């Protein structure tokens, strides 16, 4: 929420779900400068609280807060999001300049600009005040901390050395999606090994044989390397 409109914004890169856990803890009371306006409706105790979310990615597919995942998040946090997706890469900078900002901003290119105490609440202050049991690793805090000593977001596409060591299947990368499979389908196939490209192709063939009406491999429309034998959605495995 900006000071010009008595609002400040909680910035996220790709960590909205993480932020909602914090927001649900914040919902019990208002501190100075946190009065909800506009789309963020004032709600009584126990009622669902609506917050506005601006997604700074014009290609983002999710336009509405609906579906089983959204419903589960609302159920567990008491928070519902009113989603607005950017029309272009100039919209958020114009909003910043005008001082008319939503409750939440999901961005990548404007993280530095949004990480300003005049524009955004710092996570560390909110955690200390409303969710002292909400813990983040010191390394994760350090890489997100700005020159003013506060951190305003928790970036995704990052894992600590300890987390990498704990997961023998972990691969380094820049956050782009990789292979996602449905474990139940693989179990039905006898858990065939997938160690080579040939193994992968054979599994796709077996999926198609067993489920002829399903699509064994799905790539997203942006060709961002989402390979999914036995993946999400009706009509696909």
Coordinates of N, CA and C in Angstrom, one line a residue:
X1 N 0.8 -1.2 0.0 CA 0.0 0.0 0.0 C 0.9 1.2 0.0
X2 N 0.6 2.1 -0.9 CA 1.4 3.3 -0.9 C 1.0 4.4 0.1
X3 N 1.9 5.2 0.5 CA 1.5 6.2 1.5 C 0.6 7.3 0.9
X4 N 0.6 7.4 -0.4 CA -0.2 8.4 -1.0 C -1.7 8.0 -1.0
X5 N -1.9 6.7 -0.8 CA -3.3 6.2 -0.8 C -3.6 5.4 0.5
X6 N -2.7 5.6 1.5 CA -2.8 4.9 2.7 C -2.8 3.4 2.5
X7 N -2.1 2.9 1.5 CA -1.9 1.5 1.2 C -0.5 1.2 1.0
X8 N -0.1 0.0 1.4 CA 1.2 -0.5 1.1 C 1.1 -1.9 0.5
X9 N 2.1 -2.3 -0.2 CA 2.0 -3.5 -1.0 C 3.0 -4.6 -0.4
X10 N 2.6 -5.8 -0.4 CA 3.5 -6.9 -0.1 C 4.0 -7.5 -1.4
X11 N 5.3 -7.4 -1.6 CA 5.8 -7.8 -2.9 C 6.2 -9.3 -2.9
X12 N 5.9 -10.0 -4.0 CA 6.3 -11.4 -4.1 C 6.9 -11.6 -5.5
X13 N 7.8 -12.5 -5.6 CA 8.3 -12.8 -7.0 C 7.4 -13.9 -7.5
X14 N 7.6 -15.1 -6.9 CA 6.8 -16.2 -7.3 C 6.4 -17.0 -6.0
X15 N 6.1 -16.2 -5.0 CA 5.9 -16.8 -3.7 C 4.6 -16.4 -3.1
X16 N 3.5 -16.3 -3.9 CA 2.3 -15.8 -3.4 C 1.7 -16.8 -2.3
X17 N 1.8 -18.1 -2.6 CA 1.2 -19.0 -1.6 C 1.9 -18.9 -0.3
X18 N 3.2 -18.7 -0.3 CA 4.0 -18.5 0.9 C 3.5 -17.2 1.6
X19 N 3.3 -16.2 0.8 CA 2.8 -14.9 1.4 C 1.5 -15.0 2.0
X20 N 0.6 -15.9 1.5 CA -0.8 -16.0 2.0 C -0.8 -16.6 3.4
X21 N 0.2 -17.5 3.7 CA 0.3 -17.9 5.1 C 0.6 -16.8 6.1
X22 N 1.4 -15.9 5.6 CA 1.7 -14.8 6.5 C 0.5 -13.8 6.5
X23 N -0.2 -13.6 5.4 CA -1.3 -12.7 5.4 C -2.4 -13.2 6.3
X24 N -2.6 -14.5 6.3 CA -3.7 -15.0 7.2 C -3.4 -14.7 8.6
X25 N -2.1 -14.7 9.0 CA -1.8 -14.4 10.4 C -1.9 -12.9 10.6
X26 N -1.8 -12.1 9.6 CA -1.9 -10.6 9.7 C -3.4 -10.2 9.8
X27 N -4.3 -11.1 9.4 CA -5.7 -10.7 9.2 C -6.4 -10.3 10.5
X28 N -5.8 -10.7 11.7 CA -6.5 -10.5 12.9 C -6.6 -9.0 13.4
X29 N -5.8 -8.1 12.8 CA -5.9 -6.8 13.3 C -5.2 -5.8 12.3
X30 N -5.4 -4.5 12.5 CA -4.8 -3.6 11.6 C -3.9 -2.7 12.4
X31 N -2.7 -2.5 11.8 CA -1.7 -1.5 12.4 C -1.8 -0.3 11.5
X32 N -1.1 0.8 11.9 CA -1.2 2.0 11.2 C -0.8 1.9 9.8
X33 N -1.6 2.4 8.9 CA -1.3 2.4 7.5 C -1.7 1.1 6.8
X34 N -2.5 0.2 7.5 CA -2.9 -1.0 6.8 C -4.4 -1.1 6.5
X35 N -5.1 0.0 6.6 CA -6.5 0.0 6.3 C -6.8 -0.5 4.9
X36 N -7.6 -1.5 4.7 CA -7.9 -2.0 3.4 C -8.9 -1.1 2.7
X37 N -8.6 -0.9 1.4 CA -9.4 0.0 0.5 C -9.7 -0.7 -0.8
X38 N -10.7 -0.1 -1.5 CA -10.9 -0.7 -2.9 C -11.4 -2.1 -2.8
X39 N -10.6 -3.0 -3.6 CA -11.0 -4.4 -3.7 C -10.8 -5.2 -2.5
X40 N -9.9 -4.7 -1.6 CA -9.6 -5.4 -0.4 C -10.7 -5.1 0.6
X41 N -11.7 -5.9 0.7 CA -12.9 -5.7 1.5 C -12.6 -5.9 3.0
X42 N -13.2 -5.0 3.8 CA -13.1 -5.2 5.3 C -14.0 -6.3 5.7
X43 N -13.5 -7.3 6.4 CA -14.3 -8.4 6.8 C -14.2 -8.6 8.3
X44 N -15.3 -9.2 8.9 CA -15.3 -9.4 10.3 C -14.5 -10.7 10.6
X45 N -14.4 -10.9 11.9 CA -13.7 -12.1 12.4 C -14.3 -13.4 11.8
X46 N -13.5 -14.2 11.2 CA -13.9 -15.5 10.7 C -14.4 -15.4 9.2
X47 N -14.6 -14.2 8.7 CA -15.0 -14.1 7.3 C -13.8 -14.1 6.4
X48 N -14.1 -14.4 5.1 CA -13.0 -14.4 4.1 C -12.6 -13.0 3.8
X49 N -11.3 -12.7 3.8 CA -10.8 -11.4 3.5 C -10.3 -11.4 2.1
X50 N -10.7 -10.4 1.4 CA -10.4 -10.2 0.0 C -9.2 -9.2 -0.2
X51 N -8.2 -9.7 -0.9 CA -7.0 -8.8 -1.2 C -6.8 -8.7 -2.7
X52 N -6.4 -7.6 -3.2 CA -6.1 -7.5 -4.6 C -4.7 -7.9 -4.9
X53 N -4.6 -8.6 -6.0 CA -3.3 -9.1 -6.5 C -3.1 -8.7 -7.9
X54 N -1.9 -8.0 -8.2 CA -1.6 -7.6 -9.5 C -0.4 -8.5 -10.0
X55 N -0.6 -9.2 -11.1 CA 0.4 -10.1 -11.6 C 1.1 -9.4 -12.8
X56 N 2.4 -9.1 -12.6 CA 3.2 -8.3 -13.6 C 3.7 -9.2 -14.7
X57 N 2.9 -10.1 -15.2 CA 3.3 -11.0 -16.3 C 2.1 -11.1 -17.3
X58 N 2.2 -10.3 -18.4 CA 1.0 -10.3 -19.4 C 0.6 -11.7 -19.9
X59 N 1.6 -12.7 -19.9 CA 1.3 -14.0 -20.4 C 0.7 -14.9 -19.3
X60 N 0.5 -14.4 -18.1 CA 0.1 -15.3 -17.0 C -1.3 -15.9 -17.3
X61 N -1.5 -17.2 -17.2 CA -2.7 -17.9 -17.6 C -3.8 -17.7 -16.6
X62 N -3.5 -17.6 -15.3 CA -4.5 -17.5 -14.3 C -5.1 -16.1 -14.2
X63 N -6.4 -16.0 -14.6 CA -7.0 -14.7 -14.5 C -8.0 -14.6 -13.4
X64 N -8.4 -15.7 -12.8 CA -9.3 -15.6 -11.7 C -8.9 -16.5 -10.5
X65 N -9.3 -16.2 -9.3 CA -9.0 -17.0 -8.1 C -10.1 -18.0 -8.0
X66 N -9.9 -19.2 -8.7 CA -10.9 -20.2 -8.6 C -10.2 -21.6 -8.8
X67 N -10.9 -22.6 -8.5 CA -10.3 -24.0 -8.7 C -10.0 -24.6 -7.3
X68 N -9.6 -25.9 -7.3 CA -9.4 -26.6 -6.1 C -8.2 -26.0 -5.3
X69 N -7.2 -25.6 -5.9 CA -6.0 -25.1 -5.2 C -6.3 -23.7 -4.6
X70 N -7.0 -22.8 -5.3 CA -7.4 -21.6 -4.8 C -8.3 -21.7 -3.6
X71 N -9.3 -22.7 -3.8 CA -10.2 -22.9 -2.7 C -9.6 -23.4 -1.4
X72 N -8.6 -24.3 -1.6 CA -7.9 -24.9 -0.5 C -7.1 -23.8 0.3
X73 N -6.4 -22.9 -0.5 CA -5.7 -21.8 0.1 C -6.6 -20.9 0.9
X74 N -7.8 -20.6 0.3 CA -8.7 -19.7 1.0 C -9.3 -20.4 2.3
X75 N -9.5 -21.7 2.2 CA -10.0 -22.5 3.3 C -9.0 -22.5 4.5
X76 N -7.7 -22.6 4.1 CA -6.7 -22.7 5.2 C -6.2 -21.3 5.7
X77 N -6.4 -20.3 4.9 CA -5.8 -18.9 5.3 C -6.9 -17.9 5.5
X78 N -8.1 -18.1 5.0 CA -9.2 -17.1 5.1 C -9.0 -15.9 4.2
X79 N -8.1 -16.1 3.1 CA -7.8 -15.1 2.2 C -8.2 -15.5 0.8
X80 N -8.9 -14.5 0.1 CA -9.3 -14.7 -1.3 C -8.6 -13.6 -2.1
X81 N -8.1 -13.8 -3.3 CA -7.5 -12.8 -4.1 C -8.3 -12.4 -5.2
X82 N -8.4 -11.1 -5.5 CA -8.9 -10.5 -6.7 C -7.8 -10.3 -7.6
X83 N -7.7 -11.1 -8.7 CA -6.6 -11.1 -9.6 C -6.7 -10.1 -10.8
X84 N -5.6 -9.4 -11.0 CA -5.5 -8.6 -12.2 C -4.2 -8.9 -12.9
X85 N -4.2 -9.3 -14.2 CA -3.0 -9.6 -14.9 C -2.6 -8.4 -15.8
X86 N -1.4 -8.1 -15.8 CA -0.9 -6.9 -16.5 C -1.2 -7.0 -18.0
X87 N -1.5 -5.9 -18.6 CA -1.7 -5.8 -20.1 C -0.4 -5.7 -20.8
X88 N 0.6 -5.1 -20.2 CA 1.9 -5.0 -20.8 C 2.9 -4.7 -19.7
X89 N 4.2 -4.5 -20.1 CA 5.2 -4.3 -19.1 C 5.3 -2.9 -18.6
X90 N 4.5 -2.0 -19.1 CA 4.5 -0.6 -18.6 C 3.5 -0.4 -17.5
X91 N 2.5 -1.3 -17.3 CA 1.4 -1.0 -16.4 C 1.9 -0.9 -15.0
X92 N 2.7 -1.8 -14.5 CA 3.2 -1.7 -13.1 C 4.0 -0.4 -12.8
X93 N 5.0 -0.1 -13.7 CA 5.7 1.2 -13.5 C 4.8 2.4 -13.4
X94 N 3.7 2.4 -14.2 CA 2.7 3.5 -14.2 C 2.0 3.5 -12.9
X95 N 1.6 2.3 -12.4 CA 0.9 2.2 -11.1 C 1.8 2.7 -10.0
X96 N 3.1 2.4 -10.0 CA 4.1 2.8 -9.0 C 4.1 4.4 -9.0
X97 N 4.2 4.9 -10.2 CA 4.4 6.4 -10.3 C 3.1 7.1 -9.8
X98 N 2.0 6.5 -10.1 CA 0.7 7.2 -9.6 C 0.4 6.9 -8.2
X99 N 1.1 6.0 -7.6 CA 0.8 5.6 -6.2 C -0.4 4.8 -6.0
X100 N -1.0 4.3 -7.0 CA -2.2 3.5 -7.0 C -1.8 2.0 -7.1
X101 N -1.6 1.4 -6.0 CA -1.1 0.0 -6.0 C -2.0 -0.9 -5.3
X102 N -2.0 -2.2 -5.7 CA -2.9 -3.2 -5.0 C -2.3 -3.7 -3.7
X103 N -2.9 -4.7 -3.1 CA -2.4 -5.2 -1.8 C -1.2 -6.1 -2.1
X104 N -1.2 -6.8 -3.2 CA -0.1 -7.8 -3.5 C 0.4 -7.5 -4.9
X105 N 1.7 -7.7 -5.1 CA 2.2 -7.6 -6.5 C 3.1 -8.8 -6.7
X106 N 2.9 -9.5 -7.8 CA 3.7 -10.6 -8.2 C 4.5 -10.1 -9.4
X107 N 5.9 -10.0 -9.2 CA 6.7 -9.4 -10.2 C 8.1 -10.0 -10.2
X108 N 8.8 -9.8 -11.3 CA 10.2 -10.2 -11.4 C 11.1 -9.0 -11.7
X109 N 10.7 -8.4 -12.8 CA 11.6 -7.3 -13.3 C 11.5 -6.0 -12.4
X110 N 10.4 -5.9 -11.6 CA 10.3 -4.7 -10.8 C 10.5 -5.0 -9.3
X111 N 11.1 -6.1 -8.9 CA 11.3 -6.4 -7.5 C 12.1 -5.3 -6.9
X112 N 13.2 -4.9 -7.5 CA 14.1 -3.8 -6.9 C 13.3 -2.5 -6.7
X113 N 12.5 -2.1 -7.6 CA 11.8 -0.9 -7.5 C 10.7 -1.0 -6.4
X114 N 10.1 -2.2 -6.3 CA 9.0 -2.3 -5.3 C 9.6 -2.5 -3.9
X115 N 10.9 -2.9 -3.8 CA 11.5 -3.1 -2.5 C 11.9 -1.8 -1.9
X116 N 10.9 -1.0 -1.5 CA 11.0 0.3 -1.0 C 10.0 0.5 0.2
X117 N 10.5 0.9 1.3 CA 9.6 1.1 2.5 C 8.5 2.1 2.2
X118 N 8.6 2.9 1.2 CA 7.6 3.9 0.9 C 6.5 3.3 0.1
X119 N 6.8 2.1 -0.5 CA 5.8 1.4 -1.4 C 5.3 0.1 -0.7
X120 N 6.2 -0.6 -0.1 CA 5.8 -2.0 0.3 C 6.1 -2.2 1.8
X121 N 5.4 -3.1 2.4 CA 5.7 -3.6 3.7 C 6.9 -4.5 3.6
X122 N 7.7 -4.5 4.6 CA 8.8 -5.5 4.6 C 8.3 -6.8 5.3
X123 N 8.7 -7.9 4.7 CA 8.3 -9.2 5.3 C 8.8 -9.3 6.7
X124 N 10.0 -8.9 7.0 CA 10.6 -9.1 8.3 C 9.8 -8.4 9.4
X125 N 9.3 -7.2 9.1 CA 8.5 -6.5 10.1 C 7.1 -7.1 10.3
X126 N 6.5 -7.6 9.2 CA 5.2 -8.3 9.3 C 5.4 -9.6 10.1
X127 N 6.5 -10.4 9.8 CA 6.7 -11.6 10.5 C 6.9 -11.4 11.9
X128 N 7.7 -10.4 12.3 CA 7.9 -10.1 13.7 C 6.7 -9.7 14.4
X129 N 5.8 -9.0 13.8 CA 4.6 -8.5 14.5 C 3.5 -9.5 14.5
X130 N 3.3 -10.2 13.4 CA 2.1 -11.0 13.2 C 2.3 -12.5 13.2
X131 N 3.5 -13.0 12.8 CA 3.8 -14.4 12.6 C 5.2 -14.8 13.1
X132 N 5.4 -14.6 14.4 CA 6.8 -14.9 14.9 C 7.3 -16.3 14.7
X133 N 6.3 -17.2 14.5 CA 6.7 -18.7 14.3 C 7.0 -19.0 12.8
X134 N 6.8 -18.0 12.0 CA 7.1 -18.2 10.5 C 8.6 -18.1 10.3
X135 N 9.2 -19.2 10.0 CA 10.7 -19.2 9.9 C 11.2 -19.3 8.5
X136 N 12.2 -18.5 8.2 CA 13.0 -18.6 7.0 C 14.4 -18.8 7.2
X137 N 15.1 -19.6 6.4 CA 16.5 -19.9 6.5 C 17.3 -18.6 6.4
X138 N 18.4 -18.4 7.2 CA 19.2 -17.2 7.2 C 19.7 -16.9 5.8
X139 N 20.1 -18.0 5.0 CA 20.6 -17.8 3.6 C 19.5 -17.2 2.8
X140 N 18.3 -17.7 2.9 CA 17.2 -17.1 2.1 C 16.9 -15.7 2.4
X141 N 17.0 -15.4 3.7 CA 16.8 -14.0 4.1 C 17.9 -13.1 3.6
X142 N 19.1 -13.6 3.6 CA 20.3 -12.8 3.2 C 20.2 -12.4 1.8
X143 N 19.8 -13.3 0.9 CA 19.8 -13.0 -0.5 C 18.7 -12.1 -0.9
X144 N 17.7 -11.9 -0.1 CA 16.6 -11.1 -0.4 C 16.6 -9.7 0.4
X145 N 17.6 -9.6 1.3 CA 17.7 -8.4 2.1 C 18.2 -7.2 1.2
X146 N 17.6 -6.1 1.3 CA 18.0 -4.9 0.5 C 18.9 -4.0 1.4
X147 N 19.3 -2.9 0.8 CA 20.3 -2.0 1.4 C 19.8 -1.4 2.7
X148 N 18.5 -1.3 2.9 CA 17.9 -0.7 4.1 C 17.8 -1.7 5.2
X149 N 18.2 -3.0 5.0 CA 18.2 -4.0 6.0 C 16.9 -4.8 6.1
X150 N 16.0 -4.5 5.2 CA 14.7 -5.3 5.2 C 14.6 -6.1 3.9
X151 N 13.8 -7.1 4.0 CA 13.5 -7.9 2.8 C 12.0 -7.8 2.5
X152 N 11.7 -7.6 1.2 CA 10.3 -7.3 0.8 C 9.7 -8.4 0.0
X153 N 10.4 -9.5 -0.2 CA 9.9 -10.6 -1.0 C 10.8 -11.8 -0.6
X154 N 10.4 -13.0 -1.1 CA 11.2 -14.2 -1.0 C 11.2 -14.8 -2.4
X155 N 12.3 -14.6 -3.1 CA 12.3 -15.1 -4.5 C 12.3 -16.6 -4.6
X156 N 11.7 -17.1 -5.7 CA 11.7 -18.5 -5.9 C 12.9 -18.9 -6.8
X157 N 12.9 -20.1 -7.3 CA 14.0 -20.6 -8.1 C 15.3 -20.6 -7.3
X158 N 15.2 -20.8 -6.0 CA 16.4 -20.8 -5.2 C 16.3 -21.9 -4.1
X159 N 17.4 -22.6 -3.9 CA 17.4 -23.6 -2.8 C 18.7 -23.5 -2.1
X160 N 18.7 -23.7 -0.8 CA 19.9 -23.6 0.0 C 20.7 -24.9 -0.2
X161 N 22.0 -24.9 0.1 CA 22.8 -26.1 0.0 C 22.3 -27.2 0.8
X162 N 21.7 -26.9 2.0 CA 21.1 -28.0 2.8 C 19.9 -28.6 2.1
X163 N 19.1 -27.8 1.5 CA 17.9 -28.3 0.8 C 18.3 -29.2 -0.4
X164 N 19.3 -28.7 -1.1 CA 19.8 -29.5 -2.3 C 20.4 -30.9 -1.8
X165 N 21.1 -30.9 -0.7 CA 21.7 -32.1 -0.2 C 20.7 -33.1 0.3
X166 N 19.5 -32.6 0.8 CA 18.5 -33.4 1.4 C 17.7 -34.1 0.3
X167 N 17.7 -33.6 -0.9 CA 16.9 -34.2 -2.0 C 17.9 -34.7 -3.1
X168 N 18.0 -36.0 -3.2 CA 19.0 -36.6 -4.1 C 18.6 -36.4 -5.5
X169 N 17.3 -36.0 -5.8 CA 16.8 -35.8 -7.1 C 16.9 -34.4 -7.6
X170 N 17.4 -33.5 -6.7 CA 17.4 -32.1 -7.0 C 18.4 -31.8 -8.1
X171 N 18.0 -30.9 -9.0 CA 18.8 -30.4 -10.1 C 18.9 -28.9 -10.0
X172 N 20.1 -28.4 -10.3 CA 20.2 -26.9 -10.3 C 19.5 -26.4 -11.6
X173 N 19.1 -25.1 -11.5 CA 18.4 -24.5 -12.7 C 18.0 -23.1 -12.4
X174 N 17.3 -22.5 -13.4 CA 16.9 -21.1 -13.2 C 15.5 -21.0 -12.9
X175 N 14.8 -22.1 -12.4 CA 13.4 -22.0 -12.1 C 12.5 -22.5 -13.1
X176 N 13.0 -22.7 -14.3 CA 12.1 -23.2 -15.4 C 11.6 -24.6 -15.0
X177 N 10.4 -25.0 -15.5 CA 9.8 -26.3 -15.1 C 10.6 -27.4 -15.8
X178 N 10.5 -28.6 -15.2 CA 11.1 -29.8 -15.7 C 10.0 -30.8 -15.9
X179 N 10.4 -32.1 -15.8 CA 9.5 -33.2 -16.0 C 8.6 -33.3 -14.8
X180 N 7.3 -33.4 -15.0 CA 6.3 -33.7 -13.9 C 5.5 -34.9 -14.3
X181 N 5.5 -35.9 -13.5 CA 4.8 -37.1 -13.8 C 3.8 -37.4 -12.7
X182 N 2.8 -38.2 -13.1 CA 1.8 -38.6 -12.1 C 2.2 -40.0 -11.5
X183 N 2.5 -40.0 -10.2 CA 3.0 -41.1 -9.6 C 2.1 -42.3 -9.7
X184 N 0.8 -42.1 -9.6 CA -0.2 -43.2 -9.6 C -0.1 -43.9 -10.9
X185 N 0.0 -43.2 -12.0 CA 0.1 -43.8 -13.3 C 1.4 -44.6 -13.5
X186 N 2.5 -44.1 -13.0 CA 3.7 -44.8 -13.1 C 3.7 -46.1 -12.3
X187 N 3.0 -46.1 -11.1 CA 2.9 -47.3 -10.3 C 2.1 -48.3 -11.0
X188 N 1.0 -47.9 -11.7 CA 0.2 -48.8 -12.5 C 1.0 -49.5 -13.6
X189 N 2.0 -48.8 -14.1 CA 2.9 -49.3 -15.2 C 4.1 -50.1 -14.6
X190 N 4.1 -50.2 -13.3 CA 5.2 -51.0 -12.6 C 6.4 -50.2 -12.4
X191 N 6.3 -48.9 -12.3 CA 7.4 -48.0 -12.0 C 8.6 -48.2 -12.9
X192 N 8.4 -48.1 -14.2 CA 9.5 -48.3 -15.2 C 10.6 -47.3 -15.0
X193 N 11.8 -47.6 -15.2 CA 12.9 -46.6 -15.0 C 12.9 -45.6 -16.1
X194 N 13.2 -44.3 -15.7 CA 13.3 -43.3 -16.7 C 14.7 -42.6 -16.5
X195 N 15.7 -43.2 -17.2 CA 17.0 -42.8 -17.0 C 17.6 -42.2 -18.3
X196 N 16.9 -42.5 -19.4 CA 17.4 -42.0 -20.7 C 16.2 -41.5 -21.5
X197 N 16.4 -40.8 -22.6 CA 15.4 -40.3 -23.4 C 14.6 -41.5 -24.0
X198 N 15.2 -42.5 -24.4 CA 14.5 -43.7 -24.9 C 13.6 -44.3 -23.8
X199 N 14.0 -44.3 -22.6 CA 13.1 -44.8 -21.5 C 11.9 -43.9 -21.4
X200 N 12.1 -42.6 -21.5 CA 11.0 -41.6 -21.4 C 10.0 -41.9 -22.6
X201 N 10.5 -42.0 -23.8 CA 9.6 -42.3 -24.9 C 8.8 -43.6 -24.8
X202 N 9.5 -44.6 -24.2 CA 8.8 -45.9 -24.0 C 7.7 -45.8 -23.0
X203 N 7.9 -45.0 -22.0 CA 6.9 -44.8 -21.0 C 5.7 -44.1 -21.6
X204 N 6.0 -43.1 -22.4 CA 4.9 -42.3 -23.1 C 4.1 -43.3 -23.9
X205 N 4.7 -44.2 -24.6 CA 4.0 -45.2 -25.4 C 3.2 -46.1 -24.6
X206 N 3.7 -46.5 -23.5 CA 2.9 -47.4 -22.6 C 1.7 -46.7 -22.0
X207 N 1.9 -45.4 -21.7 CA 0.7 -44.6 -21.2 C -0.4 -44.6 -22.3
X208 N 0.0 -44.3 -23.5 CA -0.9 -44.2 -24.6 C -1.6 -45.5 -24.8
X209 N -0.9 -46.6 -24.7 CA -1.5 -48.0 -24.9 C -2.6 -48.2 -23.8
X210 N -2.2 -47.9 -22.5 CA -3.1 -48.2 -21.4 C -4.3 -47.2 -21.3
X211 N -4.0 -46.0 -21.7 CA -5.1 -44.9 -21.7 C -5.2 -44.2 -23.0
X212 N -5.8 -44.9 -24.0 CA -5.8 -44.3 -25.4 C -6.4 -43.0 -25.5
X213 N -7.3 -42.6 -24.6 CA -8.0 -41.3 -24.7 C -7.2 -40.2 -24.0
X214 N -6.1 -40.5 -23.4 CA -5.3 -39.5 -22.7 C -4.1 -39.1 -23.5
X215 N -3.7 -37.9 -23.2 CA -2.5 -37.3 -23.9 C -1.3 -37.5 -23.0
X216 N -0.3 -38.3 -23.4 CA 0.8 -38.7 -22.5 C 1.8 -37.6 -22.3
X217 N 1.9 -36.7 -23.2 CA 2.9 -35.6 -23.1 C 2.3 -34.3 -23.4
X218 N 2.5 -33.3 -22.5 CA 1.9 -32.0 -22.7 C 3.0 -31.0 -22.6
X219 N 3.1 -30.1 -23.5 CA 4.0 -28.9 -23.4 C 3.2 -27.7 -23.4
X220 N 3.6 -26.7 -22.6 CA 2.8 -25.5 -22.5 C 2.9 -24.6 -23.8
X221 N 2.0 -23.7 -23.9 CA 1.9 -22.9 -25.2 C 3.2 -22.1 -25.4
X222 N 3.9 -21.8 -24.4 CA 5.1 -21.0 -24.6 C 6.4 -21.8 -24.8
X223 N 6.2 -23.2 -24.9 CA 7.3 -24.1 -25.2 C 8.4 -23.9 -24.1
X224 N 8.0 -23.8 -22.9 CA 9.0 -23.6 -21.8 C 9.4 -24.9 -21.2
X225 N 9.4 -25.9 -21.9 CA 10.0 -27.2 -21.5 C 9.2 -27.8 -20.3
X226 N 7.9 -27.8 -20.4 CA 7.1 -28.5 -19.4 C 6.7 -29.9 -20.1
X227 N 7.4 -30.9 -19.7 CA 7.2 -32.2 -20.2 C 6.5 -33.0 -19.2
X228 N 5.3 -33.5 -19.5 CA 4.5 -34.1 -18.5 C 3.8 -35.4 -18.9
X229 N 4.5 -36.5 -18.8 CA 3.8 -37.8 -19.0 C 2.9 -38.0 -17.8
X230 N 1.7 -38.3 -17.9 CA 0.8 -38.5 -16.8 C 0.7 -37.2 -16.0
X231 N 0.2 -36.1 -16.6 CA 0.1 -34.9 -15.9 C -1.4 -34.4 -15.7
X232 N -1.4 -33.2 -15.2 CA -2.6 -32.6 -14.7 C -3.7 -32.5 -15.8
X233 N -4.9 -32.4 -15.3 CA -6.0 -32.0 -16.2 C -6.7 -33.2 -16.8
X234 N -8.0 -32.9 -17.1 CA -8.8 -34.0 -17.8 C -8.3 -34.2 -19.2
X235 N -8.3 -35.5 -19.6 CA -7.9 -35.8 -20.9 C -6.4 -36.0 -21.1
X236 N -5.6 -35.8 -20.0 CA -4.2 -36.0 -20.1 C -3.8 -36.9 -18.9
X237 N -2.8 -37.6 -19.0 CA -2.4 -38.5 -18.0 C -1.4 -37.8 -17.0

